[in-house]
N, CA, C and O atoms as a GROMACS GRO file, in nm:
protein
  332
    1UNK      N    1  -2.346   1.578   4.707
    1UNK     CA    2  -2.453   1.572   4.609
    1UNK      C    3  -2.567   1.490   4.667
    1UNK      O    4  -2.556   1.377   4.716
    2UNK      N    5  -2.665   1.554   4.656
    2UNK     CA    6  -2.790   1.457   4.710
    2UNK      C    7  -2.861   1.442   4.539
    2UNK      O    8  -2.877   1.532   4.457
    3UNK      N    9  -2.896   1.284   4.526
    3UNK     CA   10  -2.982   1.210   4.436
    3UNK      C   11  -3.104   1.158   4.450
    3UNK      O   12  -3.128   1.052   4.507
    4UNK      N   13  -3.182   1.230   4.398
    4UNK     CA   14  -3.314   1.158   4.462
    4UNK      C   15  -3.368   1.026   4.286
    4UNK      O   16  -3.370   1.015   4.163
    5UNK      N   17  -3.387   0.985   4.370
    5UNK     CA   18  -3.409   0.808   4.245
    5UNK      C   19  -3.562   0.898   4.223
    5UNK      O   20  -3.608   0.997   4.280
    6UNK      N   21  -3.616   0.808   4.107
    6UNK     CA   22  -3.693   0.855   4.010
    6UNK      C   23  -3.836   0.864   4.087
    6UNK      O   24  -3.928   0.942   4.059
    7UNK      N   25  -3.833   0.758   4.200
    7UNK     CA   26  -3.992   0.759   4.248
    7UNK      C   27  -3.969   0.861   4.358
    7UNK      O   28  -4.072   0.917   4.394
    8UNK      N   29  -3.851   0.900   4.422
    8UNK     CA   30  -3.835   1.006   4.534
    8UNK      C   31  -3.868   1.156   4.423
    8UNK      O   32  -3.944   1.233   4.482
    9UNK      N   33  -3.839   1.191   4.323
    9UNK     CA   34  -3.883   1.292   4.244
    9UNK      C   35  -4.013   1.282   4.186
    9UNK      O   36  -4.064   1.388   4.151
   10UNK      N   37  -4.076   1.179   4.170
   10UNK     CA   38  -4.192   1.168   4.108
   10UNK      C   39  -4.292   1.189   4.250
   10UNK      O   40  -4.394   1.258   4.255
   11UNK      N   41  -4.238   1.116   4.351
   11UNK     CA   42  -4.355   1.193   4.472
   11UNK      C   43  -4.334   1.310   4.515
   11UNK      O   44  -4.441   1.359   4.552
   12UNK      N   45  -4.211   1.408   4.534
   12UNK     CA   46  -4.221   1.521   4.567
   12UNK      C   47  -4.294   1.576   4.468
   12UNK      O   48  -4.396   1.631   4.511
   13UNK      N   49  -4.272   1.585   4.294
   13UNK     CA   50  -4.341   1.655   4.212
   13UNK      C   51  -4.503   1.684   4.205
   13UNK      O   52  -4.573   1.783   4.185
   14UNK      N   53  -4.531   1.500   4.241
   14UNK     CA   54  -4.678   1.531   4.241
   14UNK      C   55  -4.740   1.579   4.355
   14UNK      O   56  -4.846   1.640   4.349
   15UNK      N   57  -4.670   1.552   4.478
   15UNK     CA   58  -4.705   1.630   4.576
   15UNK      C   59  -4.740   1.772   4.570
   15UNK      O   60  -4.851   1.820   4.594
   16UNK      N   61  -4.621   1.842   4.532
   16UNK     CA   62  -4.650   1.956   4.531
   16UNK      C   63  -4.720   2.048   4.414
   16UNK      O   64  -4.746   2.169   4.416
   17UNK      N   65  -4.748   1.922   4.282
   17UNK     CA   66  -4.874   2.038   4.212
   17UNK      C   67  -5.002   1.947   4.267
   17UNK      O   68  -5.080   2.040   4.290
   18UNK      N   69  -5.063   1.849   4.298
   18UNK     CA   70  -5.184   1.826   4.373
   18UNK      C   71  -5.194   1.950   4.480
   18UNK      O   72  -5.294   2.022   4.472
   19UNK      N   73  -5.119   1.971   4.554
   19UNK     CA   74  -5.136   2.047   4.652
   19UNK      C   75  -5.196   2.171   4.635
   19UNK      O   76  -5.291   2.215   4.700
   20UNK      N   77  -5.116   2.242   4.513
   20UNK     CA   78  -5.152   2.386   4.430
   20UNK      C   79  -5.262   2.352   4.312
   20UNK      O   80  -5.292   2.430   4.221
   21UNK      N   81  -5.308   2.240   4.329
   21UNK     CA   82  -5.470   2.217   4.254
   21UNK      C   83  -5.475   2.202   4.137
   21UNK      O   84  -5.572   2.233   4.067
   22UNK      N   85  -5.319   2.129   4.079
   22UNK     CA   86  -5.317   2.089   3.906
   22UNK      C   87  -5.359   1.955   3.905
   22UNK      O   88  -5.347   1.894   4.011
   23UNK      N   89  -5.415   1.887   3.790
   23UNK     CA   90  -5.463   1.802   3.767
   23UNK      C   91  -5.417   1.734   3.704
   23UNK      O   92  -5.398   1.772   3.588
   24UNK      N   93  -5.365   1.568   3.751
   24UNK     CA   94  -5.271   1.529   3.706
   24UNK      C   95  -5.317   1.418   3.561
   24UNK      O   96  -5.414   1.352   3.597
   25UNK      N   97  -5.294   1.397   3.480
   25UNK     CA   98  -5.328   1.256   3.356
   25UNK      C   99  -5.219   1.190   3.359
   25UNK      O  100  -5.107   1.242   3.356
   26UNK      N  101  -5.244   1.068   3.366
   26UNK     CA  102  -5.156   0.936   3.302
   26UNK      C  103  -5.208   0.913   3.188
   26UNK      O  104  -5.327   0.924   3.155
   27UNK      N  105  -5.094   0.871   3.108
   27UNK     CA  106  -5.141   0.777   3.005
   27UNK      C  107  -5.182   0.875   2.840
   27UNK      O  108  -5.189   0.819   2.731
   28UNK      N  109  -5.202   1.004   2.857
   28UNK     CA  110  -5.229   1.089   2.778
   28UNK      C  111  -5.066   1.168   2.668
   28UNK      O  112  -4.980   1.252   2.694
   29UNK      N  113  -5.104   1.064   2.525
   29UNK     CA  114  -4.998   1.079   2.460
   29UNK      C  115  -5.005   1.237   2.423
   29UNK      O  116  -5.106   1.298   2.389
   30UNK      N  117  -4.902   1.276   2.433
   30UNK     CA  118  -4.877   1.418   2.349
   30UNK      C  119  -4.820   1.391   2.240
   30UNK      O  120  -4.733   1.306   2.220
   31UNK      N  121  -4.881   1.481   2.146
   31UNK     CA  122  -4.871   1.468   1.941
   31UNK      C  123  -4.779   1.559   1.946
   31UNK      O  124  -4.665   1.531   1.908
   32UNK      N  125  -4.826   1.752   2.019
   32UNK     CA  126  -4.785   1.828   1.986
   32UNK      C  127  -4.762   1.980   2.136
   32UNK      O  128  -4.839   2.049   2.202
   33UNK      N  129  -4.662   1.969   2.126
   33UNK     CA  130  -4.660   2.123   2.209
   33UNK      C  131  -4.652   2.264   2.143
   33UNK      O  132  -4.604   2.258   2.030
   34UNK      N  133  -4.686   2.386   2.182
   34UNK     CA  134  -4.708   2.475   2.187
   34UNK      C  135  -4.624   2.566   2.310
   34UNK      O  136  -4.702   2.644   2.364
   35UNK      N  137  -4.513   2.573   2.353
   35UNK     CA  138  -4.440   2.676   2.419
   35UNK      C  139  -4.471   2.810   2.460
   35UNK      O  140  -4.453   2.858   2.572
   36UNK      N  141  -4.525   2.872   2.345
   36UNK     CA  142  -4.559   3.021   2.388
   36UNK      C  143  -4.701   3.041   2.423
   36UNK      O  144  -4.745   3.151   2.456
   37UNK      N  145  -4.773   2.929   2.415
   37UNK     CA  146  -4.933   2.900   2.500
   37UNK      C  147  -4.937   2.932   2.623
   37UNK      O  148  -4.979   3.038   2.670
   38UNK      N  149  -4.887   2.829   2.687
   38UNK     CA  150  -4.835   2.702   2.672
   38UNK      C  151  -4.954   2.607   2.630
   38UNK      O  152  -5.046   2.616   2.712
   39UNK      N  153  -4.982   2.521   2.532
   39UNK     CA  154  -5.090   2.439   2.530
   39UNK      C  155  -5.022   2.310   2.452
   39UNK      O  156  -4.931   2.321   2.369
   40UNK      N  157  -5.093   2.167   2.500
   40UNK     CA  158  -5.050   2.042   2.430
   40UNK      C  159  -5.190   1.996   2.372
   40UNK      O  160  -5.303   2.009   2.418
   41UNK      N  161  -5.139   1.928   2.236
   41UNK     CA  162  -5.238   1.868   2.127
   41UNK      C  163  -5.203   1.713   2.235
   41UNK      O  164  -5.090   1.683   2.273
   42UNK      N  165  -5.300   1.654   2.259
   42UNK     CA  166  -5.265   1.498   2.300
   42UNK      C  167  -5.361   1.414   2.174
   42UNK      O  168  -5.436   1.465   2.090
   43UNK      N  169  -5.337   1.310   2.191
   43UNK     CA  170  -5.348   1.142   2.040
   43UNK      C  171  -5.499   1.189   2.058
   43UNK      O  172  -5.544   1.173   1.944
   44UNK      N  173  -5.587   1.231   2.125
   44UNK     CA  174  -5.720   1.216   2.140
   44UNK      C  175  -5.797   1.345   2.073
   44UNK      O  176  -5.917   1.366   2.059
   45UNK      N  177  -5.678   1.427   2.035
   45UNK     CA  178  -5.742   1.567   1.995
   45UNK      C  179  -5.741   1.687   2.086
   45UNK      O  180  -5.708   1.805   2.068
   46UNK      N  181  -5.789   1.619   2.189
   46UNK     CA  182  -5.830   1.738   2.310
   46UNK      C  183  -5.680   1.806   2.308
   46UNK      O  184  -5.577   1.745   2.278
   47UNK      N  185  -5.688   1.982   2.356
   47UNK     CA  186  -5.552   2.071   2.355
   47UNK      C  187  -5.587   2.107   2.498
   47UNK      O  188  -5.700   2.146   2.527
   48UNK      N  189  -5.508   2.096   2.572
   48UNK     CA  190  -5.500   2.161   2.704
   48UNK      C  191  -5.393   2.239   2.753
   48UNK      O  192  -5.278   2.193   2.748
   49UNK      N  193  -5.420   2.375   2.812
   49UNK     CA  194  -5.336   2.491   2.867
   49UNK      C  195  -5.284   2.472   3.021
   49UNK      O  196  -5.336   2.387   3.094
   50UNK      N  197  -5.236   2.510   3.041
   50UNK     CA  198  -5.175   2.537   3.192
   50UNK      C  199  -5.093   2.634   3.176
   50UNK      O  200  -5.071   2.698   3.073
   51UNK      N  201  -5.037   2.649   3.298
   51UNK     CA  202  -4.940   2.808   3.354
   51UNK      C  203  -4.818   2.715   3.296
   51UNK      O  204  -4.758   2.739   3.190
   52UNK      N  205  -4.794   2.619   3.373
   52UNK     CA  206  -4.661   2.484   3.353
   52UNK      C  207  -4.713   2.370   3.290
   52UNK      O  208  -4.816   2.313   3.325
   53UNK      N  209  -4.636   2.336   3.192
   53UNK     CA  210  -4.617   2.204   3.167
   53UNK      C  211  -4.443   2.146   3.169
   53UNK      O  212  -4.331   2.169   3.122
   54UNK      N  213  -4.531   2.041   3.277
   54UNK     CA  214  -4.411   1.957   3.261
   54UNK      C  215  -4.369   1.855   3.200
   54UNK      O  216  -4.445   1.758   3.195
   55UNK      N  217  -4.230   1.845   3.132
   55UNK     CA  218  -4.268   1.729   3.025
   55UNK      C  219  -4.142   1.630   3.060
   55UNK      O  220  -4.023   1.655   3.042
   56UNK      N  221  -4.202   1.511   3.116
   56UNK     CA  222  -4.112   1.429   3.160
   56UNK      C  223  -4.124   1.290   3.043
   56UNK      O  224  -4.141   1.176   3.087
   57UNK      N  225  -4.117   1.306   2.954
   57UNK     CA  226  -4.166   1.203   2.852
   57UNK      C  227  -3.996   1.137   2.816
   57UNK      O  228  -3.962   1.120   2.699
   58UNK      N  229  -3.934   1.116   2.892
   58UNK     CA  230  -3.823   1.041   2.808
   58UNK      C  231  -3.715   1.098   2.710
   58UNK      O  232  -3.716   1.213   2.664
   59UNK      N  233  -3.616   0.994   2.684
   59UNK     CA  234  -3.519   1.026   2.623
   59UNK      C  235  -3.579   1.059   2.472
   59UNK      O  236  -3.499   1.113   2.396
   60UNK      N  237  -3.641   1.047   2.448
   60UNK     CA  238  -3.689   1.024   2.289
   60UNK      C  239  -3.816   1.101   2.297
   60UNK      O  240  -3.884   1.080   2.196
   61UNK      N  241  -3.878   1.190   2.388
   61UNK     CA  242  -3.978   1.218   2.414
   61UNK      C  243  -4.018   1.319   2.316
   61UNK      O  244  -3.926   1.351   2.241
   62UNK      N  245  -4.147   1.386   2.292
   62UNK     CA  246  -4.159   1.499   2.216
   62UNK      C  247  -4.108   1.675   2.336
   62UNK      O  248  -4.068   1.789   2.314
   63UNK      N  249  -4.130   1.623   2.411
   63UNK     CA  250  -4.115   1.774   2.521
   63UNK      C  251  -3.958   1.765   2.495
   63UNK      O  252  -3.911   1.876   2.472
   64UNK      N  253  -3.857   1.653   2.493
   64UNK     CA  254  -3.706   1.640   2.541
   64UNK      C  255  -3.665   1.746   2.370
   64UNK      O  256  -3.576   1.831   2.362
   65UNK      N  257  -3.746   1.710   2.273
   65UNK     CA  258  -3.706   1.749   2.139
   65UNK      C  259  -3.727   1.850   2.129
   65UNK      O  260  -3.647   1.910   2.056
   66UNK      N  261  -3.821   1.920   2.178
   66UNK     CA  262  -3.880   2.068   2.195
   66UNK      C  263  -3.735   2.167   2.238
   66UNK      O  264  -3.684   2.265   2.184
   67UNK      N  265  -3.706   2.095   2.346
   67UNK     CA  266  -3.641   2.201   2.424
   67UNK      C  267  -3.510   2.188   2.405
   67UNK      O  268  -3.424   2.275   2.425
   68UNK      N  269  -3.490   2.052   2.355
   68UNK     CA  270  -3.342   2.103   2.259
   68UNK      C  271  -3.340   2.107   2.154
   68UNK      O  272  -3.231   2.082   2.102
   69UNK      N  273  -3.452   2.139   2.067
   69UNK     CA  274  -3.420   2.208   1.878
   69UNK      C  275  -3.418   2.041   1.836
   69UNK      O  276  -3.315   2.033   1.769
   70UNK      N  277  -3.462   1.939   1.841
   70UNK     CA  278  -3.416   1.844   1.759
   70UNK      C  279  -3.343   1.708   1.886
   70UNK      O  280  -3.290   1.733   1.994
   71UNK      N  281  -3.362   1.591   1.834
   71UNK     CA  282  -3.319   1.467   1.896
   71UNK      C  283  -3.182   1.500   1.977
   71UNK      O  284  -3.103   1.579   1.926
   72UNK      N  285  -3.155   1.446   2.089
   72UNK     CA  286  -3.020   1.483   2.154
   72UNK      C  287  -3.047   1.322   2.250
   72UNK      O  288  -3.145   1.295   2.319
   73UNK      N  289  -2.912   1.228   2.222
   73UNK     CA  290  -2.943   1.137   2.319
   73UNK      C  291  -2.855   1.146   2.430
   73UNK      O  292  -2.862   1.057   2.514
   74UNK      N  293  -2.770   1.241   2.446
   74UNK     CA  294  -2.687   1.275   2.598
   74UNK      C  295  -2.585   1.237   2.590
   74UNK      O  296  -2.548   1.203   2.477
   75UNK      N  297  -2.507   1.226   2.685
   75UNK     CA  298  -2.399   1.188   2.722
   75UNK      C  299  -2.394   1.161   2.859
   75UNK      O  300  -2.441   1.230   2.950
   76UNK      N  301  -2.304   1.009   2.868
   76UNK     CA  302  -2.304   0.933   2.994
   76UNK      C  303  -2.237   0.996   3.090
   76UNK      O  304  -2.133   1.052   3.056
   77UNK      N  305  -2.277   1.004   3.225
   77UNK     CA  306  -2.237   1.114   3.312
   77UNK      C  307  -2.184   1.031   3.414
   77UNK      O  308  -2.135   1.094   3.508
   78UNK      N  309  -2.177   0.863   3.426
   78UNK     CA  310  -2.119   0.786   3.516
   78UNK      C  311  -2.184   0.785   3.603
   78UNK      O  312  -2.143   0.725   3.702
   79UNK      N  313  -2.315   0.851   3.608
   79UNK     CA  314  -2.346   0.808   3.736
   79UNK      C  315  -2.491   0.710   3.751
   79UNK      O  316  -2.577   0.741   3.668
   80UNK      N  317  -2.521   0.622   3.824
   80UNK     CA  318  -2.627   0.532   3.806
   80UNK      C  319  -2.714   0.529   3.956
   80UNK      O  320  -2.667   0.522   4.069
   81UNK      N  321  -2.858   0.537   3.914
   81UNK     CA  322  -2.931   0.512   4.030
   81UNK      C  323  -2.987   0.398   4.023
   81UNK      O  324  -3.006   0.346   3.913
   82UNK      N  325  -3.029   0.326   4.157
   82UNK     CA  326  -3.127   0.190   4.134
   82UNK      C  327  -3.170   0.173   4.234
   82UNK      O  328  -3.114   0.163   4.344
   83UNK      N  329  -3.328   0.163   4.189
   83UNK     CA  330  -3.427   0.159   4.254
   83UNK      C  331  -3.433   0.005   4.369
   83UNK      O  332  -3.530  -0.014   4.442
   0.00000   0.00000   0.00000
């Protein structure tokens, strides 16, 4: 099994949509998704489309709730990374 820790996935990811010319935001809360858009409502109003969205927002996130129908907090899989 190869594990890549959170900042080894967070630089390949952004690597490779900078590269293909997506534009990345920090800091931009999402209220609301849209799936069959694809488009997100963010806290500021503004709705923005893309081909992909990726939604890395956390255990509690709105994208994590989307895509499983409702709150799901997991189950411990034993395994631990550290940075």
């Amino acid at each position: 099994i190869r594990a890549l820790q959170h900042a080894e996935l967070h630089e390949v990811l952004y690597d490779a949509a900078v590269a293909l010319g997506a534009d990345i935001r920090y800091g931009a809360e999402v209220q609301e998704i849209d799936p069959g858009s694809p488009t997100v409502k963010l806290a500021s109003g503004e709705v923005l489309s893309a081909d992909v969205l990726v939604g890395a927002d956390g255990e509690f996130g709105v994208s994590r709730a989307l895509v499983l129908e409702g709150r799901d907090d997991g189950n411990p899989t034993g395994l631990a990374l550290y940075e």
